[in-house]
Coordinates of C-alpha atoms and ligand atoms in Angstrom, one line a residue:
M1 CA 76.1 77.3 136.0
C2 CA 76.7 74.4 139.2
G3 CA 74.2 72.6 140.1
I4 CA 73.4 72.5 144.1
V5 CA 70.9 70.1 146.3
G6 CA 70.0 69.6 149.8
Y7 CA 68.6 67.4 151.7
I8 CA 67.0 67.4 155.2
G9 CA 64.7 64.5 156.5
T10 CA 64.6 60.9 157.6
K11 CA 65.7 58.9 154.5
Q12 CA 69.7 58.7 153.8
A13 CA 70.9 62.0 152.8
Y14 CA 74.2 60.7 150.3
P15 CA 71.9 58.7 147.7
I16 CA 69.7 61.4 146.9
L17 CA 72.3 64.0 146.8
I18 CA 73.9 61.8 144.5
K19 CA 71.3 61.0 142.7
G20 CA 70.0 65.0 142.2
L21 CA 73.7 65.7 141.1
K22 CA 73.7 63.5 138.2
R23 CA 70.3 65.0 137.2
L24 CA 71.9 68.7 137.4
E25 CA 75.5 67.9 136.1
Y26 CA 74.3 69.7 132.3
R27 CA 75.1 72.7 134.7
G28 CA 78.4 72.1 135.0
Y29 CA 80.6 69.0 135.4
D30 CA 84.3 70.1 136.2
S31 CA 84.2 68.5 139.9
S32 CA 81.6 67.9 142.5
G33 CA 81.2 67.4 146.4
V34 CA 78.9 66.5 149.2
A35 CA 78.5 67.5 153.0
I36 CA 76.7 64.9 155.0
S37 CA 76.0 65.6 158.7
N38 CA 75.1 63.0 161.1
G39 CA 76.6 64.6 164.4
K40 CA 79.5 64.7 162.3
T41 CA 80.0 66.4 159.1
N42 CA 81.9 64.4 156.1
I43 CA 82.4 66.5 153.5
Y44 CA 84.0 64.8 150.4
K45 CA 84.7 66.6 146.9
Q46 CA 86.6 65.4 143.9
K47 CA 87.7 66.9 140.6
G48 CA 85.7 65.6 137.7
K49 CA 82.4 63.8 136.8
V50 CA 80.1 63.0 139.8
S51 CA 80.8 59.5 139.1
D52 CA 84.3 60.5 139.9
L53 CA 83.0 61.8 143.2
E54 CA 81.3 58.4 143.9
A55 CA 84.0 56.4 142.8
F56 CA 86.4 58.6 145.0
I57 CA 83.7 58.1 148.1
G58 CA 83.7 54.5 148.1
D59 CA 82.6 53.1 151.1
G60 CA 83.3 56.1 153.1
N61 CA 81.1 57.1 155.6
T62 CA 77.8 58.8 154.2
S63 CA 75.5 58.7 156.9
G64 CA 73.7 61.2 157.8
T65 CA 69.5 62.8 157.1
V66 CA 70.9 65.7 156.3
G67 CA 73.1 66.9 153.6
I68 CA 74.2 69.3 150.5
G69 CA 76.0 68.9 147.2
H70 CA 77.2 70.7 144.7
T71 CA 78.5 70.3 140.7
R72 CA 80.6 73.0 139.4
W73 CA 81.2 74.5 136.5
A74 CA 84.9 77.0 137.4
T75 CA 84.5 80.6 137.8
H76 CA 87.0 81.2 140.3
G77 CA 89.7 78.9 140.8
E78 CA 90.6 76.3 138.3
P79 CA 88.8 73.0 138.5
N80 CA 90.6 71.0 141.4
N81 CA 90.1 69.2 144.5
E82 CA 90.3 72.2 147.0
N83 CA 88.4 74.6 144.7
A84 CA 85.3 72.0 144.8
H85 CA 82.3 73.0 146.8
P86 CA 81.1 72.5 149.9
H87 CA 83.7 75.1 151.2
A88 CA 84.0 74.9 154.9
S89 CA 84.6 78.1 156.7
E90 CA 87.9 78.4 158.3
N91 CA 86.4 76.8 161.9
G92 CA 84.4 74.9 160.0
K93 CA 81.5 76.5 161.6
F94 CA 79.5 77.1 158.2
I95 CA 79.3 74.8 155.0
V96 CA 78.3 76.1 152.5
I97 CA 77.4 75.2 148.1
H98 CA 76.9 78.4 146.2
N99 CA 75.8 78.7 142.3
G100 CA 76.7 82.6 141.2
I101 CA 79.6 84.7 141.9
I102 CA 80.3 86.9 144.8
E103 CA 81.4 90.2 142.6
N104 CA 83.0 92.2 146.0
Y105 CA 84.5 88.8 147.0
S106 CA 88.1 90.1 146.7
R107 CA 87.4 93.3 149.0
I108 CA 85.9 90.9 151.5
K109 CA 88.7 88.6 151.5
Q110 CA 91.6 91.2 152.3
R111 CA 89.3 92.3 155.0
L112 CA 89.0 88.8 156.4
I113 CA 92.9 87.9 156.1
T114 CA 93.4 91.3 157.7
R115 CA 91.2 89.7 160.8
G116 CA 93.3 86.4 160.7
Y117 CA 91.2 84.6 158.4
T118 CA 93.4 82.1 155.7
F119 CA 91.9 80.5 152.4
K120 CA 92.6 77.0 151.2
S121 CA 90.9 77.7 148.1
E122 CA 90.6 80.4 145.0
T123 CA 86.7 80.5 144.8
D124 CA 84.7 83.3 146.1
T125 CA 82.0 81.0 148.2
E126 CA 85.1 80.2 150.5
V127 CA 84.9 83.6 151.2
L128 CA 81.4 83.9 151.4
A129 CA 81.7 81.2 154.1
N130 CA 84.1 82.8 156.2
L131 CA 82.2 86.2 156.1
I132 CA 79.2 84.6 157.6
E133 CA 81.3 82.7 160.1
Y134 CA 83.1 85.6 161.3
I135 CA 79.9 87.8 161.8
Y136 CA 78.6 84.6 163.8
I137 CA 81.3 84.5 166.4
K138 CA 82.1 87.8 166.4
G139 CA 78.3 89.5 166.6
K140 CA 77.3 86.1 169.0
V141 CA 74.3 86.0 166.6
S142 CA 72.3 83.1 165.4
A143 CA 73.4 81.3 162.2
E144 CA 70.2 82.8 160.4
I145 CA 71.3 86.2 161.6
A146 CA 74.5 85.7 160.6
V147 CA 73.9 84.5 156.6
R148 CA 71.4 87.1 156.9
L149 CA 73.3 90.1 157.6
A150 CA 76.4 88.5 155.3
L151 CA 74.4 88.5 152.7
S152 CA 73.7 92.0 153.0
K153 CA 76.9 92.8 152.7
V154 CA 77.4 90.9 149.2
I155 CA 77.4 92.2 145.8
G156 CA 76.5 89.7 142.7
A157 CA 74.7 86.5 142.8
Y158 CA 73.9 83.5 144.5
G159 CA 72.2 80.3 145.2
I160 CA 73.2 78.8 148.2
V161 CA 72.5 76.1 151.0
I162 CA 74.3 76.1 154.0
I163 CA 74.6 73.7 157.2
A164 CA 75.7 75.8 160.3
I165 CA 77.4 73.4 162.4
D166 CA 76.2 74.5 165.7
E167 CA 72.8 74.3 164.7
P168 CA 72.7 70.9 162.7
D169 CA 68.9 70.1 162.3
K170 CA 68.4 72.8 159.9
L171 CA 69.4 74.1 156.1
I172 CA 69.6 77.8 155.5
A173 CA 68.7 78.6 151.8
A174 CA 69.1 81.7 150.1
R175 CA 68.8 83.0 146.6
K176 CA 69.5 86.3 144.5
G177 CA 70.1 86.0 140.8
S178 CA 70.7 82.3 140.8
P179 CA 67.4 79.8 140.8
L180 CA 66.7 77.7 144.0
V181 CA 63.5 75.2 144.5
I182 CA 62.4 73.8 147.4
G183 CA 60.5 70.5 146.9
I184 CA 57.9 69.6 150.1
G185 CA 57.8 65.8 151.4
D186 CA 56.3 64.3 154.2
G187 CA 59.1 65.2 157.1
E188 CA 61.4 66.4 154.5
Y189 CA 62.8 69.1 151.9
F190 CA 64.7 68.9 148.9
I191 CA 66.6 71.8 147.8
A192 CA 67.9 71.9 144.3
S193 CA 69.2 74.6 141.6
D194 CA 65.8 73.3 139.3
A195 CA 63.2 70.8 139.8
T196 CA 64.5 68.0 138.0
P197 CA 66.2 66.2 141.4
I198 CA 63.1 66.7 143.5
I199 CA 60.0 65.1 140.8
E200 CA 60.4 61.7 141.6
Y201 CA 60.2 62.9 145.5
T202 CA 57.3 65.5 145.2
K203 CA 55.5 67.4 143.5
S204 CA 54.9 70.1 145.7
V205 CA 57.3 73.2 145.4
I206 CA 58.3 76.8 146.0
Y207 CA 60.8 78.7 144.1
L208 CA 62.4 81.3 146.2
N209 CA 62.7 85.2 144.9
N210 CA 65.3 86.9 145.0
D211 CA 66.5 88.3 148.7
N212 CA 64.6 85.4 149.7
V213 CA 66.0 83.3 152.9
A214 CA 64.8 79.7 153.8
I215 CA 65.2 78.5 157.0
I216 CA 64.6 74.3 156.4
K217 CA 63.9 72.1 159.2
R218 CA 62.6 68.4 159.1
N219 CA 58.8 69.4 159.8
E220 CA 59.0 73.4 159.7
L221 CA 59.8 75.7 156.5
T222 CA 60.2 79.3 157.3
L223 CA 60.4 82.1 154.9
K224 CA 61.8 85.5 155.1
T225 CA 63.5 88.7 153.1
L226 CA 66.9 89.2 153.8
Q227 CA 65.6 91.8 156.3
N228 CA 63.8 89.6 158.2
D229 CA 60.8 89.9 157.1
K230 CA 58.5 86.8 157.3
L231 CA 56.8 85.8 153.7
E232 CA 54.2 83.1 152.8
P233 CA 55.7 80.8 150.5
N234 CA 54.0 80.0 147.6
I235 CA 53.5 76.3 146.9
Q236 CA 53.4 75.4 143.3
K237 CA 53.1 72.1 141.3
L238 CA 55.1 70.6 139.1
T239 CA 53.6 69.3 135.7
M240 CA 56.4 68.0 135.0
N241 CA 56.7 63.6 134.9
I242 CA 59.8 61.8 135.9
G243 CA 59.8 60.3 132.0
A244 CA 61.0 63.5 130.9
I245 CA 64.4 63.8 132.7
E246 CA 65.3 60.2 132.0
K247 CA 67.0 59.0 128.9
N248 CA 64.4 56.3 128.1
G249 CA 66.3 54.0 126.4
Y250 CA 68.0 56.7 124.1
E251 CA 72.1 56.3 124.2
H252 CA 72.4 60.4 124.7
F253 CA 69.6 62.8 125.7
M254 CA 70.5 64.8 123.0
L255 CA 69.6 62.0 120.7
K256 CA 66.4 61.6 122.6
E257 CA 65.7 65.4 122.3
I258 CA 66.2 65.5 118.9
F259 CA 63.6 63.0 118.4
E260 CA 61.0 64.1 120.3
Q261 CA 60.7 67.1 118.5
P262 CA 57.6 66.0 116.8
R263 CA 56.1 66.0 120.7
S264 CA 57.7 68.9 121.3
I265 CA 57.0 70.9 118.8
S266 CA 53.2 69.8 119.6
D267 CA 53.3 70.4 122.7
T268 CA 54.3 74.0 122.1
F269 CA 51.2 74.4 119.6
R270 CA 48.6 72.6 121.6
G271 CA 45.7 74.4 123.5
R272 CA 47.1 77.6 121.1
I273 CA 45.7 76.6 117.7
A274 CA 41.6 76.6 117.3
A275 CA 41.0 73.4 116.2
D276 CA 39.1 74.8 113.2
L277 CA 42.7 77.0 112.7
S278 CA 40.9 80.1 112.6
E279 CA 42.4 81.6 115.9
V280 CA 45.9 81.4 117.2
R281 CA 46.0 82.3 121.1
L282 CA 49.0 82.8 123.4
G283 CA 47.6 83.2 126.5
G284 CA 50.4 84.9 128.5
L285 CA 50.5 87.7 126.1
L286 CA 47.1 89.0 125.8
D287 CA 48.0 91.9 128.4
V288 CA 49.9 93.4 126.2
L289 CA 49.0 92.3 122.7
P290 CA 47.5 95.8 122.2
K291 CA 51.3 97.2 122.8
L292 CA 53.0 94.6 120.2
V293 CA 50.5 95.5 117.5
N294 CA 51.0 98.8 117.7
A295 CA 54.8 98.4 117.9
K296 CA 57.0 100.8 116.3
R297 CA 59.8 98.4 116.9
I298 CA 61.0 94.8 118.6
I299 CA 64.3 93.9 119.6
I300 CA 65.0 90.4 120.6
I301 CA 67.6 89.7 123.0
A302 CA 69.1 85.9 123.4
C303 CA 72.5 84.5 123.6
G304 CA 73.6 81.1 121.7
T305 CA 71.2 78.7 120.0
S306 CA 68.1 81.2 121.4
W307 CA 69.9 83.8 119.6
H308 CA 69.7 81.7 116.5
A309 CA 66.0 81.3 117.1
G310 CA 65.8 85.2 117.2
L311 CA 66.9 85.7 114.2
V312 CA 64.3 83.3 112.6
G313 CA 62.0 85.7 114.7
E314 CA 63.2 88.8 113.1
Y315 CA 63.1 87.1 109.5
L316 CA 59.2 85.8 110.4
I317 CA 58.0 89.3 112.0
E318 CA 59.5 91.4 109.6
E319 CA 57.9 89.2 106.8
F320 CA 54.3 89.1 107.9
A321 CA 53.8 91.9 110.8
R322 CA 55.9 94.7 108.9
I323 CA 57.4 96.0 112.2
P324 CA 61.2 96.6 112.7
V325 CA 63.0 94.1 114.6
E326 CA 66.6 94.1 115.6
V327 CA 68.4 91.0 117.3
E328 CA 71.0 91.7 119.8
Y329 CA 73.1 89.4 122.2
G330 CA 72.1 90.1 125.8
S331 CA 75.8 90.3 126.4
E332 CA 76.2 93.3 123.6
F333 CA 73.0 94.8 124.4
R334 CA 74.2 95.6 128.3
Y335 CA 77.8 96.4 127.6
R336 CA 76.5 99.2 124.9
K337 CA 74.4 102.0 125.3
P338 CA 71.5 100.8 123.2
I339 CA 68.9 103.1 122.5
I340 CA 65.7 102.2 124.1
Y341 CA 62.4 103.5 123.5
K342 CA 59.4 103.8 126.2
D343 CA 57.4 101.8 123.2
D344 CA 59.6 99.6 122.3
I345 CA 58.8 95.8 123.2
V346 CA 61.7 93.5 124.0
I347 CA 61.3 89.5 123.5
A348 CA 64.1 87.7 125.9
I349 CA 64.3 84.3 124.5
S350 CA 66.0 81.8 126.5
Q351 CA 66.0 78.0 127.1
S352 CA 67.1 77.9 130.6
G353 CA 65.0 81.9 131.8
E354 CA 68.3 82.1 134.0
T355 CA 71.3 83.4 131.2
A356 CA 72.8 86.3 132.9
D357 CA 73.9 88.5 130.3
T358 CA 70.0 87.8 129.0
L359 CA 68.8 89.1 132.4
A360 CA 70.7 91.9 133.0
A361 CA 70.0 93.3 129.2
I362 CA 66.3 92.6 130.4
N363 CA 66.4 95.1 133.5
I364 CA 68.2 97.3 131.2
A365 CA 65.2 97.5 129.0
K366 CA 62.8 97.7 132.2
E367 CA 64.6 100.4 133.5
A368 CA 64.1 102.0 130.0
G369 CA 60.2 102.0 130.1
A370 CA 60.1 99.3 127.4
T371 CA 57.5 96.2 127.3
V372 CA 59.6 93.3 127.9
I373 CA 58.1 89.7 126.9
G374 CA 59.8 86.4 128.1
V375 CA 59.9 83.3 125.7
C376 CA 61.8 80.8 127.7
N377 CA 61.2 76.9 128.6
V378 CA 62.0 76.5 132.1
V379 CA 59.0 76.9 133.9
G380 CA 59.3 79.6 137.0
S381 CA 62.7 80.4 136.2
S382 CA 64.0 83.9 136.5
I383 CA 63.4 85.3 133.3
P384 CA 59.6 84.8 133.5
R385 CA 59.7 86.3 136.7
E386 CA 61.5 89.3 135.4
T387 CA 59.2 90.2 132.4
H388 CA 55.7 91.7 132.2
A389 CA 54.1 89.1 129.7
G390 CA 55.5 85.9 128.1
V391 CA 54.9 82.5 126.3
Y392 CA 56.5 79.2 128.0
T393 CA 57.6 76.7 125.0
H394 CA 56.7 73.8 126.7
A395 CA 59.2 71.8 125.2
G396 CA 59.9 69.6 128.5
P397 CA 63.3 69.5 130.5
E398 CA 66.1 69.7 127.9
I399 CA 69.3 67.7 129.3
G400 CA 71.7 68.0 126.8
V401 CA 74.0 70.8 126.8
A402 CA 73.5 71.4 123.0
S403 CA 70.2 72.9 122.4
T404 CA 68.0 71.2 120.2
K405 CA 64.5 70.7 120.7
A406 CA 64.4 74.0 122.9
F407 CA 65.2 76.1 119.4
T408 CA 62.5 74.1 117.2
A409 CA 60.2 75.3 120.0
Q410 CA 61.4 78.9 120.2
V411 CA 60.8 78.9 116.4
T412 CA 57.4 77.9 117.0
V413 CA 56.3 80.4 119.6
L414 CA 58.2 83.1 116.9
T415 CA 56.2 81.9 114.4
M416 CA 52.8 81.7 115.9
L417 CA 53.5 85.2 117.3
A418 CA 54.5 86.5 113.8
A419 CA 51.2 84.8 112.4
I420 CA 49.0 86.9 115.3
L421 CA 51.0 90.0 114.6
G422 CA 50.3 89.8 110.8
K423 CA 46.3 88.8 111.0
E424 CA 45.9 91.7 114.2
R425 CA 48.2 94.1 111.9
K426 CA 46.4 92.9 108.4
T427 CA 49.5 92.8 107.0
I428 CA 48.9 89.1 106.2
T429 CA 45.9 88.0 104.0
D430 CA 43.7 85.4 106.0
A431 CA 44.7 82.8 103.6
Q432 CA 48.5 83.8 104.5
Y433 CA 47.5 83.4 107.9
G434 CA 45.5 79.8 107.5
K435 CA 48.5 78.6 105.2
M436 CA 50.7 79.2 107.9
I437 CA 48.9 77.6 110.5
E438 CA 48.3 74.7 108.4
E439 CA 52.1 74.2 107.9
L440 CA 53.1 74.4 111.4
I441 CA 50.7 72.2 112.5
D442 CA 52.2 69.6 110.3
V443 CA 55.5 69.9 111.0
P444 CA 55.5 67.1 113.6
N445 CA 54.5 65.0 110.8
K446 CA 57.1 66.0 108.5
I447 CA 60.0 65.8 111.0
E448 CA 58.8 61.9 111.9
E449 CA 59.5 61.4 108.1
I450 CA 63.1 63.1 108.6
L451 CA 63.9 61.1 111.4
K452 CA 63.4 58.0 109.5
Q453 CA 66.3 58.7 107.4
D454 CA 69.0 59.1 110.6
D455 CA 70.7 55.6 109.1
L456 CA 72.0 58.1 106.6
F457 CA 72.8 60.6 108.3
E458 CA 74.9 58.5 110.5
K459 CA 76.2 57.4 107.3
I460 CA 77.4 60.7 105.9
A461 CA 78.6 61.4 109.4
A462 CA 81.2 58.7 109.4
L463 CA 82.6 59.9 106.2
Y464 CA 83.5 63.4 107.4
K465 CA 83.9 62.7 111.0
D466 CA 87.9 63.5 111.1
K467 CA 87.6 66.6 109.0
A468 CA 89.0 69.6 110.7
N469 CA 86.4 72.2 109.7
F470 CA 83.5 72.4 108.4
L471 CA 80.9 75.7 106.8
Y472 CA 77.6 76.0 107.1
L473 CA 75.7 78.3 104.4
G474 CA 72.1 79.5 103.9
R475 CA 70.4 82.3 102.6
G476 CA 67.1 84.0 104.3
Y477 CA 65.3 82.3 106.6
L478 CA 68.2 79.5 106.0
F479 CA 71.0 81.8 107.5
P480 CA 70.3 81.2 110.9
V481 CA 69.6 77.7 110.6
A482 CA 73.3 77.6 108.9
L483 CA 74.6 79.1 112.2
E484 CA 72.7 76.5 114.4
G485 CA 74.2 74.1 112.1
A486 CA 77.8 74.9 112.8
L487 CA 77.2 76.2 116.0
K488 CA 76.1 72.4 117.3
L489 CA 79.0 70.7 115.7
K490 CA 81.5 72.7 117.1
E491 CA 79.6 72.5 120.5
I492 CA 79.7 68.5 120.5
S493 CA 82.6 67.4 118.5
Y494 CA 85.3 70.2 118.8
I495 CA 85.2 70.9 114.8
H496 CA 85.8 74.1 113.8
A497 CA 82.6 75.0 112.0
E498 CA 81.5 78.7 110.6
G499 CA 77.8 79.5 109.4
Y500 CA 77.6 81.9 107.0
P501 CA 74.9 83.7 104.6
A502 CA 75.6 81.4 101.2
A503 CA 76.1 85.0 99.7
E504 CA 78.7 85.9 101.6
M505 CA 81.0 83.1 100.9
K506 CA 82.2 85.4 98.0
H507 CA 83.5 87.4 100.4
G508 CA 85.8 85.6 102.5
P509 CA 85.1 81.7 103.3
I510 CA 85.1 80.8 99.5
A511 CA 89.1 81.3 100.1
L512 CA 89.1 78.2 102.2
I513 CA 87.5 75.9 100.1
D514 CA 89.4 72.8 98.9
E515 CA 88.7 69.1 98.7
N516 CA 88.9 68.7 102.5
M517 CA 86.3 71.2 103.3
P518 CA 82.7 69.8 103.8
V519 CA 80.4 72.6 102.8
V520 CA 76.7 72.1 104.1
V521 CA 74.4 74.1 102.3
I522 CA 70.6 74.6 103.4
A523 CA 69.2 74.9 99.9
T524 CA 65.3 73.9 100.3
K525 CA 63.2 75.5 98.2
D526 CA 62.5 79.3 98.3
E527 CA 63.0 82.2 96.5
S528 CA 66.7 82.1 96.7
Y529 CA 66.7 79.0 95.5
D530 CA 68.6 80.1 92.1
K531 CA 71.2 81.9 94.0
I532 CA 72.4 79.2 96.0
V533 CA 72.6 76.6 93.5
T534 CA 74.8 79.4 92.1
N535 CA 76.6 79.0 95.3
I536 CA 76.9 75.4 95.6
Q537 CA 78.5 75.2 92.0
E538 CA 80.9 77.7 93.2
V539 CA 81.7 75.4 95.7
K540 CA 82.1 72.1 93.8
A541 CA 84.5 74.2 91.3
R542 CA 87.0 74.7 94.1
N543 CA 86.7 71.0 94.8
G544 CA 84.6 71.4 98.0
I545 CA 82.0 68.5 99.7
V546 CA 78.7 69.7 99.4
I547 CA 76.4 68.3 101.6
A548 CA 72.8 69.7 101.1
V549 CA 69.8 69.8 102.8
V550 CA 67.2 70.1 99.7
T551 CA 63.6 69.6 99.2
K552 CA 62.3 66.3 98.9
G553 CA 62.5 65.5 95.3
D554 CA 65.0 67.7 94.4
T555 CA 67.2 66.9 91.4
V556 CA 69.0 69.6 90.5
I557 CA 71.1 70.0 93.6
K558 CA 71.3 66.1 94.0
D559 CA 73.0 65.9 90.5
M560 CA 76.1 68.4 92.0
A561 CA 76.0 67.8 95.6
D562 CA 78.2 65.1 97.1
H563 CA 75.1 64.2 99.3
V564 CA 71.7 65.4 99.7
L565 CA 69.8 65.2 103.1
E566 CA 66.3 65.5 102.2
V567 CA 63.2 67.3 104.1
P568 CA 59.6 67.6 102.8
E569 CA 58.4 70.5 101.2
S570 CA 56.9 73.5 103.0
H571 CA 56.7 77.2 103.3
K572 CA 60.4 78.7 103.6
A573 CA 59.5 79.4 106.9
I574 CA 58.8 76.6 107.9
A575 CA 61.8 75.2 106.2
T576 CA 64.3 76.1 109.1
L577 CA 62.0 73.9 111.8
L578 CA 62.7 71.2 109.3
S579 CA 66.1 71.7 107.9
V580 CA 67.6 72.3 111.6
V581 CA 66.7 68.1 112.2
P582 CA 69.2 66.8 109.9
L583 CA 72.2 69.2 110.9
Q584 CA 71.7 68.5 114.7
L585 CA 71.7 64.6 113.9
L586 CA 75.1 65.1 111.7
S587 CA 76.6 67.0 114.1
Y588 CA 75.6 64.3 117.2
H589 CA 76.5 61.6 114.8
I590 CA 80.1 62.8 114.5
A591 CA 80.6 63.4 118.1
V592 CA 79.8 60.4 119.1
M593 CA 81.8 58.6 116.5
R594 CA 84.8 61.0 117.6
G595 CA 84.6 59.9 121.0
C596 CA 83.1 63.2 122.2
N597 CA 81.0 63.6 125.3
V598 CA 77.9 64.4 123.8
D599 CA 75.7 65.2 126.7
Q600 CA 78.6 67.4 128.3
P601 CA 80.9 68.9 126.3
R602 CA 83.8 70.3 127.7
N603 CA 83.8 73.4 128.9
L604 CA 80.4 74.2 127.9
A605 CA 77.4 74.4 130.5
K606 CA 73.7 74.5 129.9
S607 CA 72.6 77.2 131.7
V608 CA 74.9 80.3 131.7
T609 CA 74.8 81.9 135.1
V610 CA 77.9 84.4 134.9
E611 CA 78.7 87.2 132.5
Ligands
LIG1 C1 74.5 78.2 126.7 C2 74.2 76.8 126.1 C3 73.2 77.0 124.9 C4 72.3 78.1 125.0 C5 72.9 79.3 125.6 C6 71.6 80.1 126.0 O1 75.9 78.5 125.8 O2 75.0 75.8 126.4 O3 73.0 75.4 124.4 O4 71.5 78.2 123.8 O5 73.5 79.3 126.8 O6 70.8 79.8 126.9 P1 69.4 79.8 127.2 O7 69.0 79.2 128.5 O8 69.5 81.6 127.6 O9 68.7 79.9 125.8

């Protein structure tokens, strides 16, 4: 939530900041701003997208080789020019950009008001800027000390970058909870919420850890703890390439990411499956494998789309490994009184690795003594650092806010995990294990086949783009796919959509069905096929419109449904990976036809670092 960038070096900062903000816009896009120092510091901020900021700045003075920029997802105060970042302190000594939430800002604000401070915005960030300035002036200390002292009084999460007006040749950055990466150039440093704004300039990066403070000059970086202990920076090499974060000719990132799935799924299993298919190996789990194999219970924690992948994981692990699995929303888990045993295995699934509710749930599980495993996409993000072991999904950067390739990568990892556990626990035969792996590695080819039908999906989208509601139905493994299909439609087209277990339709949603209700039924062939055929008949009997995802060659449903979207035949668990693809494309086309901003849907953000 919120993207931040910073630059200090010999080049003009403004173009680097604007480009960086555009790359980070997926993190928030209700307002943006920059501050650029050149002897004097100019601050520009504007409600709306980064392009609105650019238009607003026009030919304004943006000269300077030190600068910071921010794109916002509002938490404290509505999206307007005043609440946009950067925020200057009252006497203009400090200029701050911030991602995160200062939980005790109200108390600090009251104290500062009694000491004569006034506030222009409703943000917690302006409070932080003024607190730093107050300590700086009152304590007659350096900017760095003022920042460290102020941060030690703050409760909450932050990734911040600060310009200190009296010390213009440096930037001060600090992290607690919200991510920050520093790119190391030649006589220059780049700072950002993730590596995407940095990758085109340098591959050498330092990921800040919690409570780290970096004092960054053109030729020198000093890393410390909040308590002033010096740290040796851990320089890492980025493996991502620039093509991965560009649209490469696609109209939207979401479309590119949907079409990338054959590749991203291959990347997820590449190097993890032996050439003769005899073994699947998840290197990051080897240390905890004995615990996993002997687990009495697994709890999967996630939010949004990742939670849907978690549900598929539940079905997979229970069926193949016969270990009881519970799937929890991070937000529910953290605020109820969950029972966690020391021998529980908790699997946290997250594309971004930064979701605040999932992170909080992880901490609760760790405190209770459970072993926590992360399944994340963003390398170096917070969840992989907080967990005992983990698996990266390797789907590559996902920029579209609505998750697509991350979901299929997560399900791929969970399929491999279920196969490993099943084999180790001898709850599946070698033949079943081999078949599963064989099917998994064939998924990319099968998805290629599905993607070739995109014109058909677009035509169907055109017929139903103006409908107000959609119902999605699935059974077994395909119920989470129904949830995911409905979520995709809601997120990007703003059409109300509900996912339901098909058998539950008769307990409520059936009352909604009439000639205006498209019902998307995921009905590929498995043991509940006959049941779902009955559900389709029930919908048709009430004049509902049926769009069915079916196994290629299915003639029974073809005769009943208004439209069929065919996917190749597969094992029922693998059908999740296949059947979700037409649903992603259906939502995509509907949203485009409705004129919606597909990559940046209103009110959403890709990485939700607030509770
Ligand atoms: C946000 C995103 C969703 C995502 C969810 C969980 O709501 O818009 O696409 O599924 O967060 O994110 P995570 O990064 O933890 O998977």
